[in-house]
Amino acid sequence: MLGPEINIKRSLLCGRNFEYFSEDPYLAGELSAAQIQGVQKHHVGTSLKRFAANNQEYMRLSCSSNLDERTLREIYLTAFEIAVKKAKPYTLMCSYNKINGEYASENEYLLNKILRDEWRFDGFVISDWGAVNDRVKDLKTGLDLEMPASNGCTDAEIVEAVKNGTLDESVLDKTMERILTTIFRFADNREKQTFPLEQHHALATAMEKECAVLLKNENILPLSRTSKIAYIGTFAKHPHFQGGGSSHINCNQFSSALEITGQSCDVSYAKGFESTTDKIDSELFNHAIETAKKAEVAVSVTIKNTGKTAGKAVAQLYVKGTTNTVMRPEKELKGFEKVFWEPNESKTVTMELDARSLSWYCEELGDWYAASGKYQVLVGESSADIRVVGGLSFSTKKEPPFIVTLNTTIGELLSHPKLSDTAKEFVKDFNLANSGENNNDENAPAVSDEAAFEMFVSSPLRSCRSFWGVSTDVLMQKVDEFNTILKNKT
């Protein structure tokens, strides 16, 4: 199976967002791992894709995703890491694009060092369709199978490379071993399967019910069967539930929201718009307004019946770093659990955290790092609806290398356990009101104390020359002093 696809939904304009799981790396990783485990328990292989940092369709065969190591690790590789380690997909598909100027299909660091050496991936890697740039180089850097075939062109290149000594035959042997091992794993466990369409339709319906998310309820739900309901929009009758191109599926059957609801409720419908154009059709628009006025309730096709009755919700756990060691997201998803409640029933939900849950990727260490200190633990129904806030303390002997330069911020110095006392002494006489551009307008509003402090702690040392009149020589002496303290204190 050519999936699941777990690239990050970075932009609403990405043409393949409908294939991806989430904009959140942790959620995408956990969901894809579960899907892979479900598929492969029947000895059907999966191809986790597209590896990596593949988030646009425009110029997709030649564009370069340029990013630093921390961004790559925390946002674009985390989902793949979770899926590979937890679910062990049979294959992995590399992406079309370049990463920092180097094609993903011939990226030694990505395919061998990270994927195979760090994550212990033991399947084989295939190319996205037409993604191969240099077939011989691809083999050396970890790409096993080119898709689709090149009508013998690149096969001839491989043979010639082996003959002239530019490709060691042992590289080809490893590639063939990985491919054949996976083929035999399938062949040795092949079972006769049936394809019960009706059962699959029922299962797909049940899955959709489980996946539905209520985003807003403004005292509309739950609906009564005696309510007059209006569906507005052509998708109520002709649902748009998949993308096009090679991902398109010819469904055996499907039921529209209008069709299902109309069997048991007083339902009216207005098309509202044409789905094939961005232009407003005044006649359709006005008809929709009149239809809505006649109904007691007007809902969109994505709203489901939930409310003060038995139902399900997802408890979501977030972690917020408060150590001020490095700039972090406001909060990061680190756990979730779907729970069913009867009316008035209470249940305890348990979700586990480990050191990785608190960590960020430190490029200087080349590893994940969680600083000693306090962390907030937040639980709610969404990132915007936090219900419970707690905390925990974490301690580690590991420390990332820290070197003070003129670009080190005052906040970094004040929060550093070895430097804070010296930093406080250095800045004690600074006037925080000067932490910004000079403003000679007597009528301009004063900068608040909070804003002044935020500008102060985010200011690099070099800004002390402009805002507090500290000379470059004095600043360089302080830089040397700070680095000496770091070197001497153990």
Coordinates of C-alpha atoms in Angstrom, one line a residue:
M1 CA 0.0 0.0 0.0
L2 CA 1.5 3.4 -1.0
G3 CA 0.8 5.1 2.3
P4 CA 0.3 6.4 4.8
E5 CA 1.4 9.9 3.9
I6 CA 2.5 12.0 6.9
N7 CA 4.1 15.2 5.7
I8 CA 3.1 18.2 7.7
K9 CA 0.2 20.4 6.7
R10 CA 2.4 23.5 6.6
S11 CA 0.2 25.6 4.3
L12 CA -3.5 25.6 3.4
L13 CA -2.4 25.9 -0.3
C14 CA -0.6 22.6 -0.4
G15 CA -2.2 20.4 -3.0
R16 CA -1.8 17.2 -1.0
N17 CA -3.1 18.2 2.4
F18 CA -6.0 15.9 2.0
E19 CA -3.6 13.0 2.1
Y20 CA -1.8 14.1 5.2
F21 CA -2.8 13.4 8.8
S22 CA -2.1 16.6 10.6
E23 CA -0.1 19.8 11.1
D24 CA 1.1 18.4 14.4
P25 CA 4.2 16.0 14.2
Y26 CA 3.3 14.0 17.3
L27 CA -0.3 13.4 16.2
A28 CA 0.7 12.5 12.6
G29 CA 3.3 10.0 14.0
E30 CA 0.9 8.2 16.4
L31 CA -2.0 8.0 13.8
S32 CA 0.3 6.7 11.0
A33 CA 1.9 4.1 13.3
A34 CA -1.5 2.8 14.2
Q35 CA -2.5 2.5 10.6
I36 CA 0.7 0.8 9.6
Q37 CA 0.3 -1.8 12.4
G38 CA -3.3 -2.4 11.4
V39 CA -2.4 -3.0 7.7
Q40 CA 0.8 -5.0 8.3
K41 CA -0.7 -7.4 10.8
H42 CA -2.3 -9.0 7.7
H43 CA 1.2 -9.2 6.0
V44 CA 0.3 -6.4 3.6
G45 CA 3.2 -4.0 3.3
T46 CA 3.0 -0.2 3.7
S47 CA 5.1 2.6 2.2
L48 CA 5.5 5.5 4.6
K49 CA 5.8 8.7 2.6
R50 CA 7.1 11.2 1.5
F51 CA 10.5 11.4 3.2
A52 CA 11.0 14.3 3.9
A53 CA 10.1 18.0 4.2
N54 CA 7.8 17.7 1.2
N55 CA 5.1 20.3 1.6
Q56 CA 4.4 21.9 -1.7
E57 CA 3.3 20.8 -5.2
Y58 CA 4.6 23.9 -7.1
M59 CA 7.9 22.9 -8.7
R60 CA 7.8 19.8 -6.6
L61 CA 10.4 17.9 -8.7
S62 CA 13.1 20.5 -8.3
C63 CA 12.3 22.8 -5.3
S64 CA 14.5 22.8 -2.2
S65 CA 13.2 22.8 1.3
N66 CA 15.9 24.9 3.2
L67 CA 15.9 24.5 7.0
D68 CA 18.2 24.0 9.9
E69 CA 18.7 20.8 11.8
R70 CA 16.5 21.6 14.7
T71 CA 13.5 22.6 12.5
L72 CA 14.0 19.4 10.4
R73 CA 14.1 17.2 13.5
E74 CA 11.3 18.7 15.5
I75 CA 8.7 19.4 12.8
Y76 CA 9.5 17.4 9.7
L77 CA 11.1 14.2 10.9
T78 CA 9.3 13.5 14.2
A79 CA 6.2 11.9 12.6
F80 CA 8.4 9.6 10.5
E81 CA 10.6 8.7 13.5
I82 CA 7.5 7.7 15.6
A83 CA 6.1 5.6 12.8
V84 CA 9.3 3.9 11.9
K85 CA 10.2 3.0 15.5
K86 CA 6.8 2.0 16.6
A87 CA 5.3 0.3 13.5
K88 CA 8.3 -0.7 11.3
P89 CA 6.8 -0.1 7.8
Y90 CA 7.9 -2.6 5.1
T91 CA 9.0 0.3 2.8
L92 CA 9.5 4.0 2.9
M93 CA 9.1 6.4 -0.1
C94 CA 11.5 9.3 -0.5
S95 CA 10.2 12.7 -1.7
Y96 CA 10.8 14.6 -5.0
N97 CA 12.3 17.7 -3.4
K98 CA 15.7 18.7 -2.4
I99 CA 16.6 19.3 1.2
N100 CA 19.1 22.2 1.6
G101 CA 20.0 21.8 -2.1
E102 CA 20.4 18.0 -2.1
Y103 CA 17.8 15.7 -3.6
A104 CA 16.1 13.5 -1.0
S105 CA 16.6 10.5 -3.2
E106 CA 20.4 10.9 -2.9
N107 CA 20.7 12.3 0.6
E108 CA 23.2 10.1 2.5
Y109 CA 22.4 11.9 5.8
L110 CA 18.7 11.4 5.5
L111 CA 18.5 7.8 4.1
N112 CA 21.4 6.1 5.8
K113 CA 22.5 8.0 8.9
I114 CA 19.1 9.0 10.3
L115 CA 16.7 6.4 8.8
R116 CA 18.9 3.3 9.0
D117 CA 21.6 4.0 11.6
E118 CA 19.6 6.1 14.1
W119 CA 16.1 4.7 13.7
R120 CA 17.1 1.1 12.7
F121 CA 14.8 1.0 9.6
D122 CA 15.2 -2.5 8.1
G123 CA 12.9 -2.2 5.0
F124 CA 13.8 -0.8 1.6
V125 CA 13.4 2.7 0.2
I126 CA 11.6 3.5 -3.0
S127 CA 11.5 6.7 -5.0
D128 CA 8.5 8.9 -5.5
W129 CA 7.4 8.6 -9.2
G130 CA 10.0 10.2 -11.3
A131 CA 12.1 11.5 -8.3
V132 CA 15.4 9.8 -9.3
N133 CA 18.1 12.3 -10.4
D134 CA 21.2 10.2 -10.4
R135 CA 20.5 6.4 -10.2
V136 CA 24.1 5.4 -9.3
K137 CA 24.5 8.0 -6.7
D138 CA 21.0 7.1 -5.3
L139 CA 22.2 3.5 -4.7
K140 CA 25.3 4.6 -2.9
T141 CA 23.2 6.9 -0.6
G142 CA 20.5 4.4 0.3
L143 CA 17.7 4.5 -2.4
D144 CA 16.9 0.9 -3.3
L145 CA 14.1 0.9 -5.9
E146 CA 13.4 3.5 -8.6
M147 CA 9.7 4.0 -9.5
P148 CA 8.6 3.8 -12.2
A149 CA 11.1 1.9 -14.2
S150 CA 13.2 3.9 -16.7
N151 CA 12.7 1.5 -19.7
G152 CA 16.2 0.1 -19.0
C153 CA 18.1 3.5 -19.1
T154 CA 19.2 3.7 -15.5
D155 CA 19.6 -0.1 -15.3
A156 CA 22.3 0.3 -18.0
E157 CA 23.9 3.0 -15.9
I158 CA 24.1 0.7 -12.9
V159 CA 25.7 -2.1 -15.0
E160 CA 28.3 0.3 -16.5
A161 CA 29.1 1.8 -13.0
V162 CA 29.8 -1.7 -11.6
K163 CA 32.0 -2.5 -14.6
N164 CA 34.0 0.7 -14.5
G165 CA 34.4 0.5 -10.7
T166 CA 32.5 3.6 -9.8
L167 CA 29.9 1.5 -8.0
D168 CA 30.9 -1.3 -5.6
E169 CA 29.0 -4.4 -6.3
S170 CA 28.5 -4.9 -2.6
V171 CA 26.2 -1.8 -2.6
L172 CA 24.0 -3.5 -5.1
D173 CA 24.0 -6.7 -3.1
K174 CA 22.8 -4.9 0.0
T175 CA 20.0 -3.2 -2.0
M176 CA 18.9 -6.5 -3.5
E177 CA 18.9 -8.2 -0.1
R178 CA 16.7 -5.5 1.4
I179 CA 14.2 -5.8 -1.5
L180 CA 14.1 -9.6 -1.6
T181 CA 13.8 -9.9 2.1
T182 CA 10.6 -7.8 2.0
I183 CA 9.2 -9.7 -1.0
F184 CA 9.8 -13.0 0.7
R185 CA 8.2 -11.7 4.0
F186 CA 5.0 -11.1 2.0
A187 CA 5.2 -14.3 -0.2
D188 CA 5.8 -16.6 2.8
N189 CA 2.7 -15.2 4.6
R190 CA 0.4 -14.8 1.6
E191 CA -3.2 -15.7 2.4
K192 CA -6.3 -15.9 0.3
Q193 CA -8.5 -12.8 1.0
T194 CA -12.1 -11.9 0.4
F195 CA -13.4 -8.5 -0.5
P196 CA -16.8 -8.1 1.2
L197 CA -17.9 -4.7 -0.1
E198 CA -20.9 -4.3 2.2
Q199 CA -18.8 -5.0 5.3
H200 CA -16.1 -2.6 4.2
H201 CA -18.7 0.1 3.6
A202 CA -20.2 -0.4 7.1
L203 CA -16.6 -0.3 8.6
A204 CA -15.8 2.9 6.7
T205 CA -19.1 4.5 8.0
A206 CA -18.2 3.5 11.6
M207 CA -14.7 4.9 11.2
E208 CA -16.0 8.2 9.9
K209 CA -18.3 8.5 12.9
E210 CA -15.4 7.9 15.2
C211 CA -13.3 10.5 13.4
A212 CA -15.8 13.3 13.3
V213 CA -14.8 16.4 15.4
L214 CA -17.3 19.0 16.7
L215 CA -15.6 22.3 16.3
K216 CA -18.3 24.6 17.6
N217 CA -21.8 24.3 19.2
E218 CA -23.6 27.6 19.6
N219 CA -26.7 26.1 21.4
I220 CA -27.8 24.2 18.3
L221 CA -27.0 20.6 19.1
P222 CA -28.4 18.1 19.8
L223 CA -31.0 18.4 17.1
S224 CA -34.6 17.1 17.6
R225 CA -36.1 14.8 15.0
T226 CA -39.0 17.2 14.9
S227 CA -36.8 20.2 14.0
K228 CA -37.0 21.8 10.6
I229 CA -33.4 21.5 9.2
A230 CA -31.8 23.2 6.2
Y231 CA -28.7 22.0 4.5
I232 CA -26.9 24.8 2.7
G233 CA -24.2 23.9 0.1
T234 CA -23.8 21.5 -2.8
F235 CA -21.6 19.2 -0.7
A236 CA -24.6 18.2 1.4
K237 CA -25.9 16.3 -1.7
H238 CA -22.7 15.6 -3.5
P239 CA -20.0 15.2 -0.8
H240 CA -16.4 16.2 -1.6
F241 CA -14.4 13.7 0.4
Q242 CA -11.2 13.0 -1.5
G243 CA -8.7 14.5 -3.8
G244 CA -8.0 13.8 -7.5
G245 CA -5.2 12.4 -9.6
S246 CA -3.5 9.1 -8.6
S247 CA -5.2 9.2 -5.2
H248 CA -8.7 9.1 -6.6
I249 CA -10.8 6.1 -5.5
N250 CA -13.8 4.8 -7.3
C251 CA -16.2 4.2 -4.4
N252 CA -18.6 1.3 -4.4
Q253 CA -21.2 3.4 -2.6
F254 CA -21.6 6.4 -0.5
S255 CA -24.4 8.2 1.3
S256 CA -24.7 12.0 1.5
A257 CA -25.7 13.8 4.6
L258 CA -28.8 15.1 2.9
E259 CA -29.9 11.5 2.0
I260 CA -29.4 10.1 5.5
T261 CA -31.0 12.9 7.4
G262 CA -33.9 13.2 5.1
Q263 CA -35.0 9.7 6.0
S264 CA -36.0 10.7 9.5
C265 CA -36.2 14.6 9.7
D266 CA -38.0 17.5 8.1
V267 CA -35.1 18.6 5.8
S268 CA -34.8 21.2 3.1
Y269 CA -31.9 21.9 0.8
A270 CA -30.3 24.7 -1.2
K271 CA -27.4 24.2 -3.5
G272 CA -26.0 27.6 -2.6
F273 CA -23.0 27.6 -5.0
E274 CA -21.3 25.9 -7.9
S275 CA -18.3 23.8 -6.7
T276 CA -16.5 24.2 -10.1
T277 CA -16.1 28.0 -9.9
D278 CA -15.2 30.7 -7.4
K279 CA -17.8 33.1 -8.8
I280 CA -21.0 33.8 -6.7
D281 CA -24.2 32.8 -8.4
S282 CA -26.8 35.3 -7.1
E283 CA -29.8 33.1 -7.8
L284 CA -28.3 30.2 -5.9
F285 CA -27.1 32.4 -3.1
N286 CA -30.5 34.1 -2.6
H287 CA -32.3 30.7 -2.7
A288 CA -30.0 29.5 0.1
I289 CA -30.9 32.5 2.2
E290 CA -34.6 31.9 1.8
T291 CA -34.2 28.2 2.6
A292 CA -32.3 29.0 5.8
K293 CA -35.0 31.5 6.9
K294 CA -37.7 28.8 6.7
A295 CA -35.8 26.3 8.9
E296 CA -35.6 26.3 12.6
V297 CA -32.0 25.2 12.4
A298 CA -29.4 25.7 9.6
V299 CA -26.3 23.5 9.9
S300 CA -23.4 22.7 7.7
V301 CA -22.7 19.2 6.5
T302 CA -19.8 18.6 8.9
I303 CA -21.7 19.2 12.2
K304 CA -22.5 16.1 14.1
N305 CA -25.1 15.5 16.9
T306 CA -23.2 15.8 20.2
G307 CA -24.0 17.5 23.4
K308 CA -25.4 16.7 26.8
T309 CA -25.9 13.1 26.0
A310 CA -23.7 10.0 25.9
G311 CA -20.8 10.7 23.7
K312 CA -17.0 10.7 23.0
A313 CA -14.3 13.3 23.3
V314 CA -10.5 13.3 23.0
A315 CA -8.5 14.3 26.1
Q316 CA -5.4 16.1 24.8
L317 CA -2.2 16.5 26.8
Y318 CA 0.2 19.4 26.1
V319 CA 3.6 20.3 27.5
K320 CA 4.8 23.9 27.9
G321 CA 8.5 24.5 28.5
T322 CA 9.1 27.2 31.1
T323 CA 12.9 26.8 31.5
N324 CA 13.6 29.6 29.0
T325 CA 16.6 27.6 27.7
V326 CA 15.6 28.1 24.1
M327 CA 12.7 29.5 22.1
R328 CA 9.9 26.9 22.2
P329 CA 6.3 26.7 20.9
E330 CA 3.6 27.9 23.3
K331 CA 2.6 24.3 23.9
E332 CA 3.2 21.0 22.2
L333 CA 0.9 18.0 21.9
K334 CA 2.4 15.0 23.7
G335 CA -0.5 12.6 24.3
F336 CA -4.2 12.1 23.5
E337 CA -6.9 9.6 24.5
K338 CA -10.4 9.1 23.1
V339 CA -12.9 8.4 25.8
F340 CA -16.6 7.5 25.9
W341 CA -18.8 8.9 28.7
E342 CA -22.4 8.1 29.7
P343 CA -24.3 11.1 31.0
N344 CA -22.9 12.3 34.3
E345 CA -20.2 9.6 34.2
S346 CA -16.6 10.4 35.2
K347 CA -13.5 8.5 34.1
T348 CA -9.8 8.8 34.8
V349 CA -7.6 9.1 31.8
T350 CA -3.9 8.2 32.1
M351 CA -1.3 9.4 29.6
E352 CA 2.5 8.9 30.1
L353 CA 5.3 11.4 29.6
D354 CA 9.0 10.7 29.2
A355 CA 12.1 12.8 28.8
R356 CA 11.5 13.0 25.0
S357 CA 8.1 14.5 25.7
L358 CA 9.9 17.5 27.3
S359 CA 12.7 17.8 24.8
W360 CA 13.8 20.0 21.9
Y361 CA 16.4 19.1 19.3
C362 CA 19.8 20.6 20.2
E363 CA 22.0 20.9 17.2
E364 CA 25.1 21.4 19.3
L365 CA 24.5 18.1 21.1
G366 CA 23.2 16.4 18.0
D367 CA 20.5 14.9 20.2
W368 CA 17.2 15.6 21.9
Y369 CA 17.6 17.7 25.1
A370 CA 15.3 18.6 28.0
A371 CA 16.7 21.2 30.4
S372 CA 16.4 20.9 34.1
G373 CA 13.6 22.9 35.6
K374 CA 9.8 23.2 35.7
Y375 CA 7.4 22.3 32.9
Q376 CA 3.7 22.9 32.7
V377 CA 1.4 20.1 31.8
L378 CA -2.0 21.1 30.3
V379 CA -5.0 19.0 29.5
G380 CA -8.0 20.0 27.5
E381 CA -10.3 19.3 24.6
S382 CA -8.1 21.3 22.2
S383 CA -5.1 23.5 22.3
A384 CA -7.4 26.5 22.6
D385 CA -9.6 24.9 25.3
I386 CA -7.4 23.9 28.2
R387 CA -9.3 22.7 31.3
V388 CA -6.5 21.6 33.7
V389 CA -3.0 23.0 34.3
G390 CA -0.4 21.1 36.4
G391 CA 3.3 21.0 36.5
L392 CA 6.4 18.8 37.0
S393 CA 10.1 19.2 37.7
F394 CA 12.8 17.5 35.6
S395 CA 16.4 17.1 36.3
T396 CA 19.3 16.1 34.1
K397 CA 23.1 16.2 34.2
K398 CA 23.3 16.6 30.4
E399 CA 24.1 20.2 29.3
P400 CA 24.3 21.6 25.8
P401 CA 27.5 23.5 25.0
F402 CA 26.8 27.2 25.5
I403 CA 29.2 29.9 24.1
V404 CA 28.5 33.6 24.8
T405 CA 28.8 35.9 21.8
L406 CA 27.7 39.5 21.1
N407 CA 24.5 37.9 19.7
T408 CA 23.7 36.1 23.0
T409 CA 20.6 37.7 24.5
I410 CA 20.4 39.2 27.9
G411 CA 17.6 36.8 28.8
E412 CA 19.8 33.8 28.0
L413 CA 22.4 35.1 30.4
L414 CA 19.9 35.9 33.1
S415 CA 18.3 32.5 33.0
H416 CA 21.6 30.5 32.8
P417 CA 22.4 28.9 36.2
K418 CA 26.1 29.6 35.9
L419 CA 25.9 33.1 34.5
S420 CA 22.8 34.6 36.1
D421 CA 24.6 36.3 39.1
T422 CA 27.3 37.9 36.9
A423 CA 24.6 38.9 34.3
K424 CA 22.4 40.6 37.0
E425 CA 25.4 42.6 38.3
F426 CA 26.2 43.7 34.7
V427 CA 22.7 44.9 33.9
K428 CA 21.6 46.2 37.3
D429 CA 22.0 49.9 36.3
F430 CA 20.4 49.6 32.9
N431 CA 17.3 51.8 32.3
L432 CA 14.7 49.4 30.8
A433 CA 12.8 52.3 29.2
N434 CA 15.7 52.6 26.7
S435 CA 15.1 49.0 25.4
G436 CA 13.9 50.1 22.0
E437 CA 13.9 52.9 19.5
N438 CA 14.2 56.5 20.8
N439 CA 11.0 58.4 20.6
N440 CA 11.1 62.1 21.0
D441 CA 7.4 62.6 20.7
E442 CA 6.2 63.9 24.1
N443 CA 2.7 62.9 23.2
A444 CA 3.5 59.3 22.3
P445 CA 2.3 56.7 24.8
A446 CA 4.9 55.3 27.2
V447 CA 6.1 51.8 26.8
S448 CA 4.6 49.6 29.4
D449 CA 6.9 48.0 32.0
E450 CA 6.0 44.5 30.6
A451 CA 6.8 45.5 27.0
A452 CA 10.0 47.1 28.1
F453 CA 11.1 44.0 30.0
E454 CA 10.3 41.8 27.1
M455 CA 12.4 44.0 24.8
F456 CA 15.2 44.0 27.4
V457 CA 15.5 40.2 27.8
S458 CA 15.3 39.6 24.0
S459 CA 18.1 42.2 23.3
P460 CA 21.4 40.7 22.2
L461 CA 24.5 42.0 24.0
R462 CA 25.6 44.0 21.0
S463 CA 22.5 46.2 21.5
C464 CA 24.0 47.5 24.7
R465 CA 26.1 49.8 22.6
S466 CA 23.0 51.6 21.2
F467 CA 20.6 51.4 24.2
W468 CA 22.9 51.7 27.2
G469 CA 26.1 53.2 25.9
V470 CA 28.4 50.2 26.6
S471 CA 31.5 50.2 24.4
T472 CA 32.5 47.3 22.2
D473 CA 35.7 46.8 24.3
V474 CA 33.7 46.5 27.5
L475 CA 31.2 44.1 25.8
M476 CA 34.0 41.9 24.5
Q477 CA 35.5 41.8 28.0
K478 CA 32.2 40.7 29.4
V479 CA 31.9 38.0 26.7
D480 CA 35.3 36.7 27.7
E481 CA 34.3 36.8 31.3
F482 CA 31.1 34.8 30.7
N483 CA 32.9 32.2 28.7
T484 CA 35.6 31.8 31.3
I485 CA 33.0 31.2 34.0
L486 CA 31.4 28.6 31.8
K487 CA 34.7 26.9 31.3
N488 CA 35.7 26.9 34.9
K489 CA 32.4 26.0 36.6
T490 CA 31.7 22.3 36.4

